[in-house]
């Protein structure tokens, strides 16, 4: 029987199923320990769950306002001022989103037109480039310098043209675990001064930063704040990635445009969860323990693999740890990651998938947001390889 349409011209011809889906499926098929996809295997706070439950029972189950619950936006404004000294008006400058991903996509959709250039840093979180392409933009790639994944701002300067509309930054950085310093932010401030470039600052790991480092949010820098969308994720902060809840903060003129797109992409987000988050976020002790909590996990994992043949690339933030396996084999990252999952029982993510040209540095990404017993089991295997 004839099928309609008889041919489809894909808007994303290069894109297949993401590696995260592939590796998680492979891990489950082969009963491997899954350190591939970035999600915790420990529980969400009982208190937070009971708050959601409470608000559901109270009848908070219909559409929330398009901008998000005012009470939650107010708490976010207070938190941004407390942490970063930044003043955002909760009425006009903060919006609740269905996770960081939707905030990023909606900001791109609101501003990127055919032919606009968007600078992204590779290795890049996988949603940025498809978001740019779906909206007619042209990705321009700057490379983070291996092995410490720092930015060479001269490279970035050279990429800027009259068509540059946007730069997407991400700190703490997935997959590398590198973080941007105050000097980096000042360099960005300098090269974007007197331009119309909009910045999306993906800060979903804002609370996952180690070694006593300070998170350098765009909103600490007035010259950046005025042109930036600061993107956060409650999924990352509260170990609830499956809730897909996040937020975005930007000056009023940018937010007005964002909302035009947002209201037709998702319109509004989960109501009872917003009520619960507003209560939960108010108590600082529910999130200010996170750097110590995750640094302990990182150090626990690193101690366990100390005797292995993997070389550690320092991670200063996120819940990811890169390991260089060049002392073990010459195999390509994807081949080794798949073989490790199938034959050895530990799933990871090849870093090459974060590059449009699949750059191979014989490096794999491991997620350490796991229970100690999970990390112990995985480390035992890694030490034998
Ligand atoms: N940005 C980065 C760098 C991420 O790692 C992730 C989640 N893996 C997101 C954005 C998306 O966050 P959310 O789940 O809140 O959509």
mmCIF file of C-alpha atoms and ligand atoms in Angstrom:
data_model
loop_
_atom_site.group_PDB
_atom_site.id
_atom_site.type_symbol
_atom_site.label_atom_id
_atom_site.label_comp_id
_atom_site.label_asym_id
_atom_site.label_seq_id
_atom_site.Cartn_x
_atom_site.Cartn_y
_atom_site.Cartn_z
ATOM 1 C CA UNK A 1 0.000 0.000 0.000
ATOM 2 C CA UNK A 2 1.246 3.494 -0.841
ATOM 3 C CA UNK A 3 2.371 5.447 2.155
ATOM 4 C CA UNK A 4 1.901 9.142 2.674
ATOM 5 C CA UNK A 5 4.027 11.157 2.420
ATOM 6 C CA UNK A 6 6.152 9.187 -0.025
ATOM 7 C CA UNK A 7 9.262 11.046 0.985
ATOM 8 C CA UNK A 8 10.188 13.090 4.015
ATOM 9 C CA UNK A 9 12.818 15.801 3.911
ATOM 10 C CA UNK A 10 14.090 15.705 7.463
ATOM 11 C CA UNK A 11 14.754 19.008 9.210
ATOM 12 C CA UNK A 12 17.356 17.126 11.256
ATOM 13 C CA UNK A 13 18.949 14.691 8.789
ATOM 14 C CA UNK A 14 22.013 14.062 10.985
ATOM 15 C CA UNK A 15 20.052 13.304 14.120
ATOM 16 C CA UNK A 16 19.135 9.794 15.212
ATOM 17 C CA UNK A 17 18.150 8.404 18.595
ATOM 18 C CA UNK A 18 20.327 10.023 21.243
ATOM 19 C CA UNK A 19 23.220 8.062 22.688
ATOM 20 C CA UNK A 20 21.616 8.412 26.129
ATOM 21 C CA UNK A 21 18.615 6.382 25.000
ATOM 22 C CA UNK A 22 20.862 3.882 23.209
ATOM 23 C CA UNK A 23 23.240 3.364 26.159
ATOM 24 C CA UNK A 24 20.485 3.156 28.761
ATOM 25 C CA UNK A 25 18.674 0.542 26.647
ATOM 26 C CA UNK A 26 21.924 -1.378 26.173
ATOM 27 C CA UNK A 27 22.671 -1.172 29.903
ATOM 28 C CA UNK A 28 19.253 -2.548 30.726
ATOM 29 C CA UNK A 29 19.468 -5.311 28.080
ATOM 30 C CA UNK A 30 22.862 -6.470 29.381
ATOM 31 C CA UNK A 31 22.088 -5.751 33.052
ATOM 32 C CA UNK A 32 25.063 -3.405 33.173
ATOM 33 C CA UNK A 33 25.561 -0.812 35.898
ATOM 34 C CA UNK A 34 24.288 2.349 34.290
ATOM 35 C CA UNK A 35 26.657 5.269 34.798
ATOM 36 C CA UNK A 36 25.759 6.612 31.361
ATOM 37 C CA UNK A 37 22.720 8.864 31.513
ATOM 38 C CA UNK A 38 22.853 11.678 34.065
ATOM 39 C CA UNK A 39 20.278 10.823 36.686
ATOM 40 C CA UNK A 40 20.501 9.942 40.388
ATOM 41 C CA UNK A 41 19.650 6.409 41.499
ATOM 42 C CA UNK A 42 18.792 7.603 45.013
ATOM 43 C CA UNK A 43 15.501 8.904 46.339
ATOM 44 C CA UNK A 44 13.917 12.344 46.153
ATOM 45 C CA UNK A 45 13.358 13.915 49.596
ATOM 46 C CA UNK A 46 10.330 12.388 51.370
ATOM 47 C CA UNK A 47 9.379 15.898 52.461
ATOM 48 C CA UNK A 48 9.267 17.160 48.878
ATOM 49 C CA UNK A 49 7.243 14.165 47.742
ATOM 50 C CA UNK A 50 4.733 14.630 50.538
ATOM 51 C CA UNK A 51 4.427 18.328 49.676
ATOM 52 C CA UNK A 52 3.549 17.451 46.062
ATOM 53 C CA UNK A 53 1.070 14.890 47.340
ATOM 54 C CA UNK A 54 -0.443 17.411 49.747
ATOM 55 C CA UNK A 55 -0.972 20.009 47.021
ATOM 56 C CA UNK A 56 -2.506 17.431 44.700
ATOM 57 C CA UNK A 57 -4.963 16.425 47.425
ATOM 58 C CA UNK A 58 -5.729 20.063 48.114
ATOM 59 C CA UNK A 59 -6.914 20.375 44.518
ATOM 60 C CA UNK A 60 -3.992 22.272 42.945
ATOM 61 C CA UNK A 61 -4.322 20.250 39.768
ATOM 62 C CA UNK A 62 -5.332 22.708 37.057
ATOM 63 C CA UNK A 63 -3.250 25.000 34.838
ATOM 64 C CA UNK A 64 -0.801 27.226 36.653
ATOM 65 C CA UNK A 65 -0.218 30.740 35.262
ATOM 66 C CA UNK A 66 1.769 30.783 32.007
ATOM 67 C CA UNK A 67 4.704 32.514 33.725
ATOM 68 C CA UNK A 68 4.688 29.997 36.568
ATOM 69 C CA UNK A 69 3.375 30.251 40.106
ATOM 70 C CA UNK A 70 4.133 33.723 41.473
ATOM 71 C CA UNK A 71 5.127 32.289 44.854
ATOM 72 C CA UNK A 72 7.786 30.107 43.231
ATOM 73 C CA UNK A 73 9.106 32.974 41.098
ATOM 74 C CA UNK A 74 9.376 35.120 44.242
ATOM 75 C CA UNK A 75 11.467 32.481 46.009
ATOM 76 C CA UNK A 76 13.717 32.198 42.934
ATOM 77 C CA UNK A 77 14.198 35.977 42.904
ATOM 78 C CA UNK A 78 15.216 35.899 46.580
ATOM 79 C CA UNK A 79 17.594 33.003 45.933
ATOM 80 C CA UNK A 80 19.259 34.773 42.973
ATOM 81 C CA UNK A 81 19.769 37.861 45.095
ATOM 82 C CA UNK A 82 21.122 35.855 48.029
ATOM 83 C CA UNK A 83 23.505 33.742 45.925
ATOM 84 C CA UNK A 84 24.510 36.050 43.091
ATOM 85 C CA UNK A 85 23.548 39.548 44.248
ATOM 86 C CA UNK A 86 21.252 39.761 41.211
ATOM 87 C CA UNK A 87 17.891 41.505 41.207
ATOM 88 C CA UNK A 88 15.233 39.930 38.964
ATOM 89 C CA UNK A 89 11.621 41.077 39.062
ATOM 90 C CA UNK A 90 9.565 37.916 39.629
ATOM 91 C CA UNK A 91 6.625 39.472 37.776
ATOM 92 C CA UNK A 92 8.407 40.192 34.513
ATOM 93 C CA UNK A 93 11.825 38.517 34.573
ATOM 94 C CA UNK A 94 11.392 34.943 35.804
ATOM 95 C CA UNK A 95 9.542 32.059 34.169
ATOM 96 C CA UNK A 96 8.981 28.452 35.182
ATOM 97 C CA UNK A 97 9.695 25.897 32.442
ATOM 98 C CA UNK A 98 9.385 22.184 31.727
ATOM 99 C CA UNK A 99 13.034 21.609 32.582
ATOM 100 C CA UNK A 100 16.180 23.360 31.437
ATOM 101 C CA UNK A 101 15.809 21.840 27.962
ATOM 102 C CA UNK A 102 12.517 23.594 27.262
ATOM 103 C CA UNK A 103 13.871 26.879 28.601
ATOM 104 C CA UNK A 104 16.824 26.613 26.206
ATOM 105 C CA UNK A 105 14.678 25.599 23.233
ATOM 106 C CA UNK A 106 12.133 28.353 23.843
ATOM 107 C CA UNK A 107 14.852 31.025 24.152
ATOM 108 C CA UNK A 108 16.361 29.859 20.856
ATOM 109 C CA UNK A 109 12.915 29.732 19.184
ATOM 110 C CA UNK A 110 12.096 33.237 20.402
ATOM 111 C CA UNK A 111 15.166 34.852 18.862
ATOM 112 C CA UNK A 112 16.795 32.770 16.148
ATOM 113 C CA UNK A 113 15.792 33.440 12.556
ATOM 114 C CA UNK A 114 16.973 31.859 9.291
ATOM 115 C CA UNK A 115 20.676 32.452 8.850
ATOM 116 C CA UNK A 116 21.400 33.662 12.384
ATOM 117 C CA UNK A 117 24.660 32.278 13.729
ATOM 118 C CA UNK A 118 24.844 30.709 17.179
ATOM 119 C CA UNK A 119 28.169 29.976 18.844
ATOM 120 C CA UNK A 120 28.241 26.716 20.793
ATOM 121 C CA UNK A 121 31.167 25.183 22.646
ATOM 122 C CA UNK A 122 32.136 21.602 21.971
ATOM 123 C CA UNK A 123 31.825 19.131 23.563
ATOM 124 C CA UNK A 124 28.226 20.440 23.678
ATOM 125 C CA UNK A 125 25.139 19.222 25.519
ATOM 126 C CA UNK A 126 23.101 17.523 22.852
ATOM 127 C CA UNK A 127 19.982 19.723 22.780
ATOM 128 C CA UNK A 128 21.663 22.980 21.707
ATOM 129 C CA UNK A 129 22.440 22.325 18.047
ATOM 130 C CA UNK A 130 19.131 20.637 17.089
ATOM 131 C CA UNK A 131 17.363 23.576 18.767
ATOM 132 C CA UNK A 132 19.350 25.994 16.625
ATOM 133 C CA UNK A 133 18.811 23.987 13.417
ATOM 134 C CA UNK A 134 15.051 23.566 13.920
ATOM 135 C CA UNK A 135 14.795 27.339 14.098
ATOM 136 C CA UNK A 136 16.816 28.001 10.954
ATOM 137 C CA UNK A 137 20.007 29.015 12.758
ATOM 138 C CA UNK A 138 23.562 28.107 11.866
ATOM 139 C CA UNK A 139 25.708 26.577 14.617
ATOM 140 C CA UNK A 140 29.286 27.850 14.821
ATOM 141 C CA UNK A 141 31.566 25.636 16.828
ATOM 142 C CA UNK A 142 34.206 26.761 19.329
ATOM 143 C CA UNK A 143 36.302 23.999 20.858
ATOM 144 C CA UNK A 144 36.932 23.631 24.581
ATOM 145 C CA UNK A 145 40.614 22.790 24.876
ATOM 146 C CA UNK A 146 41.377 19.197 25.793
ATOM 147 C CA UNK A 147 42.264 17.928 28.411
ATOM 148 C CA UNK A 148 41.069 20.617 30.864
ATOM 149 C CA UNK A 149 38.287 21.885 28.557
ATOM 150 C CA UNK A 150 38.998 25.596 28.973
ATOM 151 C CA UNK A 151 37.825 28.280 26.549
ATOM 152 C CA UNK A 152 40.258 30.177 24.338
ATOM 153 C CA UNK A 153 38.416 33.509 24.055
ATOM 154 C CA UNK A 154 40.495 34.497 21.029
ATOM 155 C CA UNK A 155 38.916 31.567 19.150
ATOM 156 C CA UNK A 156 35.486 32.851 20.148
ATOM 157 C CA UNK A 157 36.312 36.398 19.073
ATOM 158 C CA UNK A 158 37.270 35.096 15.625
ATOM 159 C CA UNK A 159 33.909 33.335 15.263
ATOM 160 C CA UNK A 160 31.879 36.504 15.833
ATOM 161 C CA UNK A 161 30.401 38.056 12.673
ATOM 162 C CA UNK A 162 27.552 40.484 11.880
ATOM 163 C CA UNK A 163 25.295 37.444 11.842
ATOM 164 C CA UNK A 164 26.161 36.217 15.337
ATOM 165 C CA UNK A 165 22.901 36.351 17.268
ATOM 166 C CA UNK A 166 23.566 34.121 20.218
ATOM 167 C CA UNK A 167 26.227 32.388 22.312
ATOM 168 C CA UNK A 168 25.357 29.374 24.450
ATOM 169 C CA UNK A 169 27.560 28.748 27.477
ATOM 170 C CA UNK A 170 27.319 25.996 30.077
ATOM 171 C CA UNK A 171 28.977 26.010 33.495
ATOM 172 C CA UNK A 172 29.446 23.724 35.363
ATOM 173 C CA UNK A 173 29.924 21.919 32.102
ATOM 174 C CA UNK A 174 28.406 18.684 30.884
ATOM 175 C CA UNK A 175 30.210 16.449 29.896
ATOM 176 C CA UNK A 176 33.629 17.723 31.014
ATOM 177 C CA UNK A 177 33.020 18.890 34.607
ATOM 178 C CA UNK A 178 34.957 22.090 33.887
ATOM 179 C CA UNK A 179 33.719 25.399 35.291
ATOM 180 C CA UNK A 180 34.000 28.957 34.004
ATOM 181 C CA UNK A 181 35.989 31.401 36.153
ATOM 182 C CA UNK A 182 35.274 35.075 36.831
ATOM 183 C CA UNK A 183 37.986 35.869 34.251
ATOM 184 C CA UNK A 184 36.130 33.801 31.652
ATOM 185 C CA UNK A 185 32.945 35.707 32.366
ATOM 186 C CA UNK A 186 34.761 39.038 32.106
ATOM 187 C CA UNK A 187 36.251 37.955 28.770
ATOM 188 C CA UNK A 188 32.752 37.107 27.521
ATOM 189 C CA UNK A 189 31.464 40.425 28.831
ATOM 190 C CA UNK A 190 34.201 42.200 26.915
ATOM 191 C CA UNK A 191 33.725 40.487 23.561
ATOM 192 C CA UNK A 192 29.949 40.899 23.594
ATOM 193 C CA UNK A 193 30.010 44.556 24.667
ATOM 194 C CA UNK A 194 28.422 46.829 22.031
ATOM 195 C CA UNK A 195 26.941 43.823 20.176
ATOM 196 C CA UNK A 196 23.357 42.527 19.980
ATOM 197 C CA UNK A 197 24.437 39.040 20.964
ATOM 198 C CA UNK A 198 22.109 37.217 23.331
ATOM 199 C CA UNK A 199 23.581 34.696 25.757
ATOM 200 C CA UNK A 200 21.946 31.523 26.939
ATOM 201 C CA UNK A 201 23.722 30.487 30.102
ATOM 202 C CA UNK A 202 22.941 26.874 30.880
ATOM 203 C CA UNK A 203 23.424 26.725 34.647
ATOM 204 C CA UNK A 204 21.436 23.594 35.414
ATOM 205 C CA UNK A 205 24.351 22.380 37.596
ATOM 206 C CA UNK A 206 24.624 25.687 39.508
ATOM 207 C CA UNK A 207 24.651 23.857 42.874
ATOM 208 C CA UNK A 208 27.004 21.059 41.831
ATOM 209 C CA UNK A 209 30.388 22.749 42.164
ATOM 210 C CA UNK A 210 33.396 21.531 44.132
ATOM 211 C CA UNK A 211 36.698 22.419 45.779
ATOM 212 C CA UNK A 212 35.072 25.485 47.342
ATOM 213 C CA UNK A 213 34.804 27.147 43.916
ATOM 214 C CA UNK A 214 32.184 29.840 43.467
ATOM 215 C CA UNK A 215 29.610 29.381 40.705
ATOM 216 C CA UNK A 216 30.086 32.302 38.330
ATOM 217 C CA UNK A 217 26.529 32.837 37.160
ATOM 218 C CA UNK A 218 25.941 35.298 34.315
ATOM 219 C CA UNK A 219 23.819 37.281 36.723
ATOM 220 C CA UNK A 220 26.870 38.220 38.805
ATOM 221 C CA UNK A 221 28.081 40.296 35.826
ATOM 222 C CA UNK A 222 25.891 43.290 34.889
ATOM 223 C CA UNK A 223 27.267 43.433 31.324
ATOM 224 C CA UNK A 224 26.249 39.794 30.839
ATOM 225 C CA UNK A 225 23.024 39.805 32.854
ATOM 226 C CA UNK A 226 21.500 42.462 30.569
ATOM 227 C CA UNK A 227 21.803 40.160 27.529
ATOM 228 C CA UNK A 228 21.408 36.719 29.124
ATOM 229 C CA UNK A 229 18.944 33.969 29.845
ATOM 230 C CA UNK A 230 20.046 32.195 33.005
ATOM 231 C CA UNK A 231 18.662 28.642 32.864
ATOM 232 C CA UNK A 232 18.184 26.438 35.956
ATOM 233 C CA UNK A 233 16.784 22.963 36.610
ATOM 234 C CA UNK A 234 14.875 21.706 39.659
ATOM 235 C CA UNK A 235 15.407 18.194 38.297
ATOM 236 C CA UNK A 236 19.154 18.475 38.873
ATOM 237 C CA UNK A 237 18.878 20.315 42.179
ATOM 238 C CA UNK A 238 16.337 17.993 43.805
ATOM 239 C CA UNK A 239 17.341 14.612 42.311
ATOM 240 C CA UNK A 240 14.078 14.577 40.351
ATOM 241 C CA UNK A 241 15.110 14.647 36.697
ATOM 242 C CA UNK A 242 11.875 12.872 35.741
ATOM 243 C CA UNK A 243 9.754 15.796 36.906
ATOM 244 C CA UNK A 244 11.181 17.970 34.109
ATOM 245 C CA UNK A 245 10.887 21.241 35.965
ATOM 246 C CA UNK A 246 13.162 24.231 35.519
ATOM 247 C CA UNK A 247 13.253 27.992 35.305
ATOM 248 C CA UNK A 248 14.683 30.848 33.349
ATOM 249 C CA UNK A 249 15.608 34.402 34.363
ATOM 250 C CA UNK A 250 16.269 37.302 31.989
ATOM 251 C CA UNK A 251 15.761 41.068 31.772
ATOM 252 C CA UNK A 252 12.205 42.173 31.040
ATOM 253 C CA UNK A 253 12.687 42.979 27.327
ATOM 254 C CA UNK A 254 14.183 39.547 26.631
ATOM 255 C CA UNK A 255 11.669 37.744 28.832
ATOM 256 C CA UNK A 256 8.732 39.375 27.023
ATOM 257 C CA UNK A 257 9.911 37.750 23.766
ATOM 258 C CA UNK A 258 10.668 34.466 25.515
ATOM 259 C CA UNK A 259 7.100 34.318 26.823
ATOM 260 C CA UNK A 260 5.653 34.789 23.341
ATOM 261 C CA UNK A 261 7.359 31.527 22.327
ATOM 262 C CA UNK A 262 7.000 29.723 25.661
ATOM 263 C CA UNK A 263 3.222 30.092 25.788
ATOM 264 C CA UNK A 264 2.836 28.198 22.513
ATOM 265 C CA UNK A 265 5.524 25.602 23.158
ATOM 266 C CA UNK A 266 4.333 24.384 26.557
ATOM 267 C CA UNK A 267 2.151 27.216 27.917
ATOM 268 C CA UNK A 268 2.443 26.165 31.562
ATOM 269 C CA UNK A 269 4.048 23.561 33.813
ATOM 270 C CA UNK A 270 3.069 21.081 36.487
ATOM 271 C CA UNK A 271 1.016 22.919 39.141
ATOM 272 C CA UNK A 272 1.321 20.770 42.305
ATOM 273 C CA UNK A 273 5.081 20.443 41.797
ATOM 274 C CA UNK A 274 5.398 24.230 41.544
ATOM 275 C CA UNK A 275 3.542 24.666 44.844
ATOM 276 C CA UNK A 276 5.750 22.077 46.524
ATOM 277 C CA UNK A 277 8.956 23.590 45.100
ATOM 278 C CA UNK A 278 7.991 27.053 46.355
ATOM 279 C CA UNK A 279 7.795 25.689 49.922
ATOM 280 C CA UNK A 280 10.841 23.456 49.641
ATOM 281 C CA UNK A 281 13.135 26.026 48.045
ATOM 282 C CA UNK A 282 12.419 28.533 50.816
ATOM 283 C CA UNK A 283 14.424 26.436 53.263
ATOM 284 C CA UNK A 284 18.069 26.890 52.255
ATOM 285 C CA UNK A 285 19.108 23.688 53.965
ATOM 286 C CA UNK A 286 17.254 21.799 51.230
ATOM 287 C CA UNK A 287 19.857 22.830 48.640
ATOM 288 C CA UNK A 288 22.917 24.400 50.241
ATOM 289 C CA UNK A 289 24.322 20.957 51.169
ATOM 290 C CA UNK A 290 24.644 19.946 47.524
ATOM 291 C CA UNK A 291 28.296 20.863 46.755
ATOM 292 C CA UNK A 292 29.507 18.861 49.761
ATOM 293 C CA UNK A 293 27.098 15.994 49.096
ATOM 294 C CA UNK A 294 28.175 15.528 45.481
ATOM 295 C CA UNK A 295 31.863 16.236 46.081
ATOM 296 C CA UNK A 296 31.784 13.338 48.564
ATOM 297 C CA UNK A 297 30.309 11.101 45.863
ATOM 298 C CA UNK A 298 32.915 12.227 43.343
ATOM 299 C CA UNK A 299 35.740 11.576 45.822
ATOM 300 C CA UNK A 300 34.285 8.231 46.846
ATOM 301 C CA UNK A 301 34.220 7.122 43.203
ATOM 302 C CA UNK A 302 37.735 8.451 42.523
ATOM 303 C CA UNK A 303 39.161 6.693 45.567
ATOM 304 C CA UNK A 304 37.633 3.405 44.457
ATOM 305 C CA UNK A 305 39.147 3.587 40.966
ATOM 306 C CA UNK A 306 42.549 4.831 42.123
ATOM 307 C CA UNK A 307 44.321 1.577 41.222
ATOM 308 C CA UNK A 308 42.714 1.314 37.767
ATOM 309 C CA UNK A 309 44.274 2.024 34.376
ATOM 310 C CA UNK A 310 41.835 4.856 33.698
ATOM 311 C CA UNK A 311 43.303 8.352 33.873
ATOM 312 C CA UNK A 312 41.203 10.883 35.742
ATOM 313 C CA UNK A 313 40.403 14.235 34.115
ATOM 314 C CA UNK A 314 39.557 16.497 37.077
ATOM 315 C CA UNK A 315 35.863 17.319 37.497
ATOM 316 C CA UNK A 316 35.081 20.584 39.288
ATOM 317 C CA UNK A 317 31.335 20.521 38.832
ATOM 318 C CA UNK A 318 28.270 18.565 37.561
ATOM 319 C CA UNK A 319 27.847 14.913 38.523
ATOM 320 C CA UNK A 320 30.067 13.657 35.751
ATOM 321 C CA UNK A 321 33.588 12.317 35.809
ATOM 322 C CA UNK A 322 35.655 11.938 32.628
ATOM 323 C CA UNK A 323 38.084 9.032 32.424
ATOM 324 C CA UNK A 324 40.762 8.668 29.747
ATOM 325 C CA UNK A 325 41.261 5.027 28.766
ATOM 326 C CA UNK A 326 44.150 5.446 26.304
ATOM 327 C CA UNK A 327 46.374 3.242 28.508
ATOM 328 C CA UNK A 328 43.938 0.359 28.060
ATOM 329 C CA UNK A 329 43.052 0.162 24.361
ATOM 330 C CA UNK A 330 43.183 1.951 21.004
ATOM 331 C CA UNK A 331 39.488 1.396 20.393
ATOM 332 C CA UNK A 332 37.225 4.273 19.431
ATOM 333 C CA UNK A 333 35.142 5.746 22.249
ATOM 334 C CA UNK A 334 31.814 4.411 20.974
ATOM 335 C CA UNK A 335 33.243 0.919 20.344
ATOM 336 C CA UNK A 336 34.829 0.740 23.780
ATOM 337 C CA UNK A 337 31.764 2.147 25.556
ATOM 338 C CA UNK A 338 29.519 -0.411 23.862
ATOM 339 C CA UNK A 339 31.952 -3.274 24.560
ATOM 340 C CA UNK A 340 32.291 -2.217 28.193
ATOM 341 C CA UNK A 341 28.508 -2.250 28.565
ATOM 342 C CA UNK A 342 27.976 -5.589 26.839
ATOM 343 C CA UNK A 343 30.989 -7.560 28.017
ATOM 344 C CA UNK A 344 32.093 -5.933 31.259
ATOM 345 C CA UNK A 345 28.827 -4.601 32.654
ATOM 346 C CA UNK A 346 29.401 -0.861 33.090
ATOM 347 C CA UNK A 347 27.681 1.683 30.849
ATOM 348 C CA UNK A 348 29.182 5.117 30.197
ATOM 349 C CA UNK A 349 28.900 7.799 27.517
ATOM 350 C CA UNK A 350 31.550 8.345 24.807
ATOM 351 C CA UNK A 351 32.503 12.032 24.851
ATOM 352 C CA UNK A 352 32.802 12.008 21.036
ATOM 353 C CA UNK A 353 28.992 12.135 20.754
ATOM 354 C CA UNK A 354 29.124 15.695 22.105
ATOM 355 C CA UNK A 355 31.089 16.791 18.990
ATOM 356 C CA UNK A 356 29.512 17.299 15.553
ATOM 357 C CA UNK A 357 32.558 15.622 14.008
ATOM 358 C CA UNK A 358 32.739 12.885 16.637
ATOM 359 C CA UNK A 359 36.176 14.013 17.853
ATOM 360 C CA UNK A 360 37.731 11.080 19.682
ATOM 361 C CA UNK A 361 39.971 11.684 22.724
ATOM 362 C CA UNK A 362 39.606 8.153 24.139
ATOM 363 C CA UNK A 363 37.593 9.581 26.974
ATOM 364 C CA UNK A 364 34.350 8.355 28.545
ATOM 365 C CA UNK A 365 31.870 10.127 30.795
ATOM 366 C CA UNK A 366 30.674 8.440 33.985
ATOM 367 C CA UNK A 367 27.802 9.717 36.143
ATOM 368 C CA UNK A 368 28.569 9.547 39.872
ATOM 369 C CA UNK A 369 25.099 10.621 41.077
ATOM 370 C CA UNK A 370 24.647 7.102 42.378
ATOM 371 C CA UNK A 371 24.360 5.234 45.669
ATOM 372 C CA UNK A 372 27.647 4.131 47.192
ATOM 373 C CA UNK A 373 26.849 0.484 46.496
ATOM 374 C CA UNK A 374 26.303 1.265 42.781
ATOM 375 C CA UNK A 375 29.621 3.122 42.591
ATOM 376 C CA UNK A 376 31.377 0.295 44.448
ATOM 377 C CA UNK A 377 30.090 -2.339 42.037
ATOM 378 C CA UNK A 378 31.051 -0.226 39.009
ATOM 379 C CA UNK A 379 34.510 0.616 40.372
ATOM 380 C CA UNK A 380 35.271 -3.050 41.056
ATOM 381 C CA UNK A 381 34.712 -3.760 37.362
ATOM 382 C CA UNK A 382 36.624 -0.678 36.169
ATOM 383 C CA UNK A 383 39.634 -1.688 38.268
ATOM 384 C CA UNK A 384 39.771 -5.066 36.528
ATOM 385 C CA UNK A 385 39.836 -3.584 33.004
HETATM 386 N N1 LIG B 1 21.667 21.290 30.182
HETATM 387 C C1 LIG B 1 22.568 20.380 30.526
HETATM 388 C C2 LIG B 1 24.012 20.723 30.376
HETATM 389 C C3 LIG B 1 22.182 19.129 30.996
HETATM 390 O O1 LIG B 1 23.101 18.211 31.322
HETATM 391 C C4 LIG B 1 20.804 18.844 31.112
HETATM 392 C C5 LIG B 1 20.292 17.512 31.603
HETATM 393 N N2 LIG B 1 20.994 16.417 31.230
HETATM 394 C C6 LIG B 1 19.888 19.832 30.756
HETATM 395 C C7 LIG B 1 20.350 21.041 30.297
HETATM 396 C C8 LIG B 1 18.425 19.597 30.820
HETATM 397 O O2 LIG B 1 17.875 19.770 32.064
HETATM 398 P P1 LIG B 1 16.363 19.345 32.341
HETATM 399 O O3 LIG B 1 16.348 17.875 32.645
HETATM 400 O O4 LIG B 1 15.954 20.197 33.478
HETATM 401 O O5 LIG B 1 15.610 19.647 31.076
#
